[in-house]
Short mmCIF file of C-alpha atoms and ligand atoms in Angstrom, two decimals:
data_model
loop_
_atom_site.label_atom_id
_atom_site.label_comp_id
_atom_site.label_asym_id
_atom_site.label_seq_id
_atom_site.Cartn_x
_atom_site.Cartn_y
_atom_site.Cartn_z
CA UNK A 121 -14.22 -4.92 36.05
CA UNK A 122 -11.64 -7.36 35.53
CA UNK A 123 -8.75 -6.92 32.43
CA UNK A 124 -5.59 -8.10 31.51
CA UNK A 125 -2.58 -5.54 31.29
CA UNK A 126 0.80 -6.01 29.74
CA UNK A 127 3.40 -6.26 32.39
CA UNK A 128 5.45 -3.50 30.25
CA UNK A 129 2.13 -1.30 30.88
CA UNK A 130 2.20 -2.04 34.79
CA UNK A 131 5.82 -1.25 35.57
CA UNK A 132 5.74 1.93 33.73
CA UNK A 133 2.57 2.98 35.98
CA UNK A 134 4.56 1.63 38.64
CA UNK A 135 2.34 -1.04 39.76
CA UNK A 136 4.70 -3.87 39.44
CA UNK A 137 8.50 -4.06 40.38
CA UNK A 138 9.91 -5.27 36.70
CA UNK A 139 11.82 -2.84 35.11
CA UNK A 140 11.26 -1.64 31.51
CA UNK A 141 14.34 -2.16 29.04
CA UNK A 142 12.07 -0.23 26.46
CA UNK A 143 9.18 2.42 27.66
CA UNK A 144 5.92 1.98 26.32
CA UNK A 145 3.92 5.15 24.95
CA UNK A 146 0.39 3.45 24.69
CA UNK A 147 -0.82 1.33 27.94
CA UNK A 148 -2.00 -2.09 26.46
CA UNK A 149 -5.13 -3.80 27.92
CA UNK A 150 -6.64 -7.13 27.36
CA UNK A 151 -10.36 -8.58 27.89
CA UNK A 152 -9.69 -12.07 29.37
CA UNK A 153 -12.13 -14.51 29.22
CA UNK A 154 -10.38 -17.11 27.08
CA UNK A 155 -9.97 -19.49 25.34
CA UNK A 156 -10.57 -17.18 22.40
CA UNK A 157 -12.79 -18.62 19.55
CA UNK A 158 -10.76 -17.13 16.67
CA UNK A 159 -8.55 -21.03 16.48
CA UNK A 160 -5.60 -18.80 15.12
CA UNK A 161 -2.91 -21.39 15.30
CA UNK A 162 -0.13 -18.87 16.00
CA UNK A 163 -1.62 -17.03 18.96
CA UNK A 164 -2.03 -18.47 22.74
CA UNK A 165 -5.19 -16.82 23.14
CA UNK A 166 -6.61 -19.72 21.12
CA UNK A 167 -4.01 -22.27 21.91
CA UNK A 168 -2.40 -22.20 24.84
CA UNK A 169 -2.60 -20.15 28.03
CA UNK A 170 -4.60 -16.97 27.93
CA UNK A 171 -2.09 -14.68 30.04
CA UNK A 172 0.17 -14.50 27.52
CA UNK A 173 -0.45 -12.42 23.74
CA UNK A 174 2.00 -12.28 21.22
CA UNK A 175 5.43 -12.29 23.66
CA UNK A 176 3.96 -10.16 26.63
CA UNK A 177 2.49 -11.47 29.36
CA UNK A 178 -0.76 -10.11 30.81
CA UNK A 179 -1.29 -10.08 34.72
CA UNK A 180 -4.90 -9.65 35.70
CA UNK A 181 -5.93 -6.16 37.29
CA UNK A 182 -9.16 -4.16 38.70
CA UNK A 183 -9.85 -1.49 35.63
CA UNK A 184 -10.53 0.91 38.13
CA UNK A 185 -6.94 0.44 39.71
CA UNK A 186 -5.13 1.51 36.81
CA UNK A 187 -7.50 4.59 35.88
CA UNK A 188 -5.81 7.44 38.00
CA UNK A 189 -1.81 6.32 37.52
CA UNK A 190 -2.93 6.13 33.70
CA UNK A 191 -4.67 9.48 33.26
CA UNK A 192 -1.54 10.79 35.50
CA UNK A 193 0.93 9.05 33.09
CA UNK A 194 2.40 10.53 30.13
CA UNK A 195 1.22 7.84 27.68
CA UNK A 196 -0.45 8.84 24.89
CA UNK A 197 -2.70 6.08 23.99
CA UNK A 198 -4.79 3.17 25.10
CA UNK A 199 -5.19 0.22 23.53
CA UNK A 200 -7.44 -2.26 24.13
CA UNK A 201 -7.61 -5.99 22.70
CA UNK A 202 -9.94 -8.32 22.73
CA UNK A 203 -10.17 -11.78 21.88
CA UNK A 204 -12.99 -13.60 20.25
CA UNK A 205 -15.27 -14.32 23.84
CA UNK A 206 -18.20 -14.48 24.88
CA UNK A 207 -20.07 -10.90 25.35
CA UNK A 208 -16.95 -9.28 24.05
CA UNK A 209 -18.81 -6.19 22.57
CA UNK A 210 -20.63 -5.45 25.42
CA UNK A 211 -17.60 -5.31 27.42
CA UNK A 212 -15.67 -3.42 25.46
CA UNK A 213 -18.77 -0.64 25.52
CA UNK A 214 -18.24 -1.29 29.55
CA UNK A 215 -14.75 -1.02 29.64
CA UNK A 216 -14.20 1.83 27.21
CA UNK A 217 -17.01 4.04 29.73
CA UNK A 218 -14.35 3.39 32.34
CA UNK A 219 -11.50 4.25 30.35
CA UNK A 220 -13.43 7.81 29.70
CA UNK A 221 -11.94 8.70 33.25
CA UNK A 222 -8.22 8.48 32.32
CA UNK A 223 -8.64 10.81 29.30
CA UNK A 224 -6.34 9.20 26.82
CA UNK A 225 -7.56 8.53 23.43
CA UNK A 226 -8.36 4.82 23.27
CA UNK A 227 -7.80 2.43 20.44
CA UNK A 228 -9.95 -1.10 20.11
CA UNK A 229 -8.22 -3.88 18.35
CA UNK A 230 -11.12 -6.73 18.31
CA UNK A 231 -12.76 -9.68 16.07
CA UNK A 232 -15.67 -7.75 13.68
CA UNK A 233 -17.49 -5.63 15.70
CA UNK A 234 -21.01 -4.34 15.10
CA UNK A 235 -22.16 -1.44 13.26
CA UNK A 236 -23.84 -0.57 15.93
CA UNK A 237 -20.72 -1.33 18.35
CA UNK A 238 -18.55 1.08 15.96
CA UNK A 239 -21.18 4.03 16.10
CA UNK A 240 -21.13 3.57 19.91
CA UNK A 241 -17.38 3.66 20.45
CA UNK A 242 -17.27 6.89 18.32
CA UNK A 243 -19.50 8.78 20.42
CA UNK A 244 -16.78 7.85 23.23
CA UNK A 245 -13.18 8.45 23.42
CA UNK A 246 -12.53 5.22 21.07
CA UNK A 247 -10.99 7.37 17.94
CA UNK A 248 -9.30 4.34 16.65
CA UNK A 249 -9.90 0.93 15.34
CA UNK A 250 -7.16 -1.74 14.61
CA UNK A 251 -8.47 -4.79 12.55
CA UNK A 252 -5.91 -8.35 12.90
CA UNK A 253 -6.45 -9.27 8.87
CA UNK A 254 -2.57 -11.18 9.59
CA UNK A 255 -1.33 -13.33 6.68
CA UNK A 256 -1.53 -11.44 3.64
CA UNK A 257 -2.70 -13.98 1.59
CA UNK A 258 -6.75 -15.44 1.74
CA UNK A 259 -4.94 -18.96 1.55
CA UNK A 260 -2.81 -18.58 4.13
CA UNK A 261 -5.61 -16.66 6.36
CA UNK A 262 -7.91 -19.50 5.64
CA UNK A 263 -5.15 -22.35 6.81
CA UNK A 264 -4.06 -20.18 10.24
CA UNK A 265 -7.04 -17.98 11.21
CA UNK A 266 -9.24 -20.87 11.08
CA UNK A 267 -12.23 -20.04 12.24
CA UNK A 268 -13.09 -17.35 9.86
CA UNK A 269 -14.07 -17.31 6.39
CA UNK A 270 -10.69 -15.60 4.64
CA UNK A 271 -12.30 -12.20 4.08
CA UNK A 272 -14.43 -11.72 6.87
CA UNK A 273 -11.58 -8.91 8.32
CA UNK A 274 -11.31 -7.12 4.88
CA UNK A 275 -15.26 -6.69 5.55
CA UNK A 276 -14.24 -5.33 8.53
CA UNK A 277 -11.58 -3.21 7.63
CA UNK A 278 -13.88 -1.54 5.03
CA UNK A 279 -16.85 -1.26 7.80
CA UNK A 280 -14.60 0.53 10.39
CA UNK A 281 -13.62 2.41 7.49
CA UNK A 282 -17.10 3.96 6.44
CA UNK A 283 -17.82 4.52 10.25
CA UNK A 284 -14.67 6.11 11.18
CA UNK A 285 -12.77 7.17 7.79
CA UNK A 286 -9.07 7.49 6.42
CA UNK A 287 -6.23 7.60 8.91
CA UNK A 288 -8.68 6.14 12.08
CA UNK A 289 -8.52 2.31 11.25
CA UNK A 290 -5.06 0.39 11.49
CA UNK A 291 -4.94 -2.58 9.32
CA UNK A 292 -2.12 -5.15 11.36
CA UNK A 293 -0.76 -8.02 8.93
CA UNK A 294 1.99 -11.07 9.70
CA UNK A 295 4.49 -11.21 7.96
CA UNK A 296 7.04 -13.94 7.44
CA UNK A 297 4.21 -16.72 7.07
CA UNK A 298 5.63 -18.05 3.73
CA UNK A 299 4.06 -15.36 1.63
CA UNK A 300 6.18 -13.22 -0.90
CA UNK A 301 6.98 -9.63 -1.03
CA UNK A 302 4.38 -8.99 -3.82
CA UNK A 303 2.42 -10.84 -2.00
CA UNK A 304 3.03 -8.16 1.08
CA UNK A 305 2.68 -5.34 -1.20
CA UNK A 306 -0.66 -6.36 -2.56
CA UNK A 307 -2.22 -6.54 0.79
CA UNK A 308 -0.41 -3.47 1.75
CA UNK A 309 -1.85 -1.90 -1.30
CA UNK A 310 -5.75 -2.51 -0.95
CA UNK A 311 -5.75 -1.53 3.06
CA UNK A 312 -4.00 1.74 2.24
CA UNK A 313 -5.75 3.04 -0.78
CA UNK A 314 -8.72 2.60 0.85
CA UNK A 315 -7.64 4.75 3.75
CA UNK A 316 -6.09 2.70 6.24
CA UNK A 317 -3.12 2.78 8.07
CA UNK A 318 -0.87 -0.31 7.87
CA UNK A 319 1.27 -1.74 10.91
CA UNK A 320 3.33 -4.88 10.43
CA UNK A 321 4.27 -7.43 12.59
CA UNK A 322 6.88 -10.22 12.09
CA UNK A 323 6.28 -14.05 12.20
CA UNK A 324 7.49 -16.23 15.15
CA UNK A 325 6.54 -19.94 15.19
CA UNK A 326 8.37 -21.95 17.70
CA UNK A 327 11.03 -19.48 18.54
CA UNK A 328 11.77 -18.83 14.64
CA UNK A 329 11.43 -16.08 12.93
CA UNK A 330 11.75 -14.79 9.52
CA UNK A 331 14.89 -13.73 7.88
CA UNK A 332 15.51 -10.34 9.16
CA UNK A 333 16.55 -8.76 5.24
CA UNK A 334 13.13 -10.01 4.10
CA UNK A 335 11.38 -8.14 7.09
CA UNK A 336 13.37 -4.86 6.46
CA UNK A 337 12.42 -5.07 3.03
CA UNK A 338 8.70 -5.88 3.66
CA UNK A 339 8.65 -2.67 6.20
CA UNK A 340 10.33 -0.59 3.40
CA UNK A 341 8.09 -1.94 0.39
CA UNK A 342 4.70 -0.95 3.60
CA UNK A 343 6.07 2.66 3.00
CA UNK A 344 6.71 3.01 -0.34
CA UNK A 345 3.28 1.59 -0.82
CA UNK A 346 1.23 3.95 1.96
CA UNK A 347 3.72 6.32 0.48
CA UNK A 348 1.24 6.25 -3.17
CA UNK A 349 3.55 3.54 -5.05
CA UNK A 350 2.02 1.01 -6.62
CA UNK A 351 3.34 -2.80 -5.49
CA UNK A 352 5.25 -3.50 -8.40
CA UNK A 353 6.92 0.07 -8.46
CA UNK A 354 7.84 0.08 -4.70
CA UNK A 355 9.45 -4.34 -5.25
CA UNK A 356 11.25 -2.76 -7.84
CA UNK A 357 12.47 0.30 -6.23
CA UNK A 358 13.87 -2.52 -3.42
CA UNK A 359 15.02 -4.47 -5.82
CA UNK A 360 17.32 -1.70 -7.66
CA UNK A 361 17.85 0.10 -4.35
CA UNK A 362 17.20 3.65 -6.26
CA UNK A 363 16.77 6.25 -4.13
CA UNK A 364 16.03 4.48 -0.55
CA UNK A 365 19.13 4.89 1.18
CA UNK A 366 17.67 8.35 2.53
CA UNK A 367 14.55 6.79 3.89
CA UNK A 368 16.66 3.67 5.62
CA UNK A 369 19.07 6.31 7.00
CA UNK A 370 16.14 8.18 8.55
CA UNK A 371 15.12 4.69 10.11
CA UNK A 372 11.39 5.96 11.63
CA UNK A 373 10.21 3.34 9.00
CA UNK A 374 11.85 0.24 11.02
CA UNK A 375 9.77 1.83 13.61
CA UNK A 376 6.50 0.52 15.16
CA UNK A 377 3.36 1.96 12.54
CA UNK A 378 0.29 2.19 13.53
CA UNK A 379 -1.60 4.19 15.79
CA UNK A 380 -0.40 7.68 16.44
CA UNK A 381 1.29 6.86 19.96
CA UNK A 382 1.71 3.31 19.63
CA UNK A 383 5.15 1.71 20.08
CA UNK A 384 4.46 -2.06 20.86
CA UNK A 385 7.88 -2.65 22.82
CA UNK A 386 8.30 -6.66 22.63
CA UNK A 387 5.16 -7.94 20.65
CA UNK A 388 7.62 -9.48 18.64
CA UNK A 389 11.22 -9.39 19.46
CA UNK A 390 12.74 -11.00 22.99
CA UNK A 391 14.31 -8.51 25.30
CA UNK A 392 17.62 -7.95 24.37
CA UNK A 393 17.11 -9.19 20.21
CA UNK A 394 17.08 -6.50 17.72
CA UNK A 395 14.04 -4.95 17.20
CA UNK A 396 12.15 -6.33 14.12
CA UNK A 397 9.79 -2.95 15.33
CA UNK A 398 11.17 -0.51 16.97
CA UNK A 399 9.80 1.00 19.96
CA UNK A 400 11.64 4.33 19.38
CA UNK A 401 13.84 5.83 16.58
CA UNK A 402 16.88 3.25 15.75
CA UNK A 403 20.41 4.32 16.74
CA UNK A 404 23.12 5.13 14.27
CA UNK A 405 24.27 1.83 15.13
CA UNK A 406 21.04 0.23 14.72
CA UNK A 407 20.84 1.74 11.30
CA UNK A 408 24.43 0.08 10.35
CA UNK A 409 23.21 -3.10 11.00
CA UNK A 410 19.51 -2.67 9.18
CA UNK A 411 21.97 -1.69 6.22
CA UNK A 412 24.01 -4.27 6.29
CA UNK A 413 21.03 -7.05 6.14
CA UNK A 414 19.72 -5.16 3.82
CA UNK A 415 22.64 -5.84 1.78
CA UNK A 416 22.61 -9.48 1.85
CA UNK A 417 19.28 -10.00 -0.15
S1 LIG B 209 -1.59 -0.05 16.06
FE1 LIG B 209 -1.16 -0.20 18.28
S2 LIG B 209 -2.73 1.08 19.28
FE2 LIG B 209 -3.42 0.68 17.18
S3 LIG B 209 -4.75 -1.10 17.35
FE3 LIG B 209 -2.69 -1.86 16.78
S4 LIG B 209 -1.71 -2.34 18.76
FE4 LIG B 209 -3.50 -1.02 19.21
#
């Protein structure tokens, strides 16, 4: 069976001579079979050409030829994503009985998939489920993800919920897409009291991307809110800057969220740019500067 894998994936198997500025933890895989159906109008699956996902590209390789270097590896996670294709829950159920050999918990990011899909994956390695709900706003959804009706992933996230409870399912959302911070929180707010984890990513539409202050405070007001705050606590809590200077010097909250294991190196930030995520802890430097933009809002 054929898949996609991101190149950062292949040259830390060592399968391909490029050289990692940023280790992954998880391997990332990809079900070709594009042009996905989803008409997002920010992602090339849907728009462009299919070997590329957010800013990673995606060489094609034989499952099977990854299996042993990956179960050797010391990466903690696979992920596999899967755009809107033909057959794409059968071959995820094919795919993730291969995977079984490498013995690394396995995480499915996908359009909706079945309740009978979900009940299948859980009898397998597949302990968790990441569901793209992206702008944070139904408006916004409705204008970008355009061929779904605006709440068809908060069904979803609620589904993979009751199948696979708290802590298991990874709600992802865009940020930067013209929304506001309350806006943020609110989303932030019904995926986490219902149980989910919440993983951010930042915005890039022809090459621009939002202001990096209003990300840093979007990934602060994501933990105050998984941290039990409501939204309009944790925006003022920003606002005033009471009490969060211990929590930006600590800096695991610029970090990648998600899936335990999951660091994302590059999904959204060029090689050599600052992180928007980090794929590791920040440096003290690193910290300086998240300070200092923090400063100018
Ligand atoms: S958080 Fe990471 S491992 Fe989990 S579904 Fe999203 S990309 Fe995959």
């Amino acid at each position: 069976m054929e898949l996609r894998v991101s190149s950062g994936t292949l040259s830390y198997l060592g399968l391909s001579n490029n050289r990692c500025m940023e280790d992954p933890t998880t391997a990332y895989l990809l079900l070709p079979g594009g042009p996905c159906r989803g008409g997002c109008v920010y992602c090339p699956q849907a728009t462009g050409d299919e070997r590329w996902l957010s800013r990673v590209s995606w060489p094609l390789m034989e499952l099977e030829e990854i299996l042993e270097p990956l179960r050797h590896s010391d990466l903690q996670r696979t992920c596999l994503q899967s755009p809107d294709v033909e057959g794409f829950e059968d071959r995820i159920l094919e795919a993730v009985d291969m995977l079984e050999l490498a013995q690394k918990p396995v995480s499915i990011s996908a359009p909706p998939l079945s309740t009978r899909t979900l009940d299948m994956l859980r009898d397998g390695p597949v302990d968790n489920i990441g569901v793209g709900i992206d702008a944070v706003t139904d408006e916004l959804r409705a204008s970008t993800k355009k061929n779904y009706s605006p709440e068809v992933f908060w069904h979803y996230l609620g589904n993979a919920l009751d199948i696979y409870g708290p802590e298991h399912v990874t709600a992802h959302f865009i940020v930067g897409m013209g929304e506001g911070l309350e806006e943020v929180a609110h989303a932030v707010y019904r995926a986490a009291k219902n149980g989910a984890r919440v993983s951010l990513f930042s915005y890039v539409s022809k090459g621009e991307e939002p202001d990096i202050a209003y990300y840093r405070q979007a990934q602060l007001l994501a933990h105050l809110v998984e941290e039990g705050h409501d939204p309009f606590d944790a925006i003022s809590i920003i606002k005033e800057g009471d009490g969060i200077e211990q929590i930006i010097e600590d800096g695991s909250v610029f970090q990648t969220q998600g899936c335990p294991g999951c660091n994302r190196p590059y999904y959204t930030t060029r090689p050599g740019r600052e992180h928007r995520n980090y794929p590791r802890k920040p440096t003290w430097e690193e910290i300086q500067k998240i300070t200092k933009d923090l400063k100018t809002r």
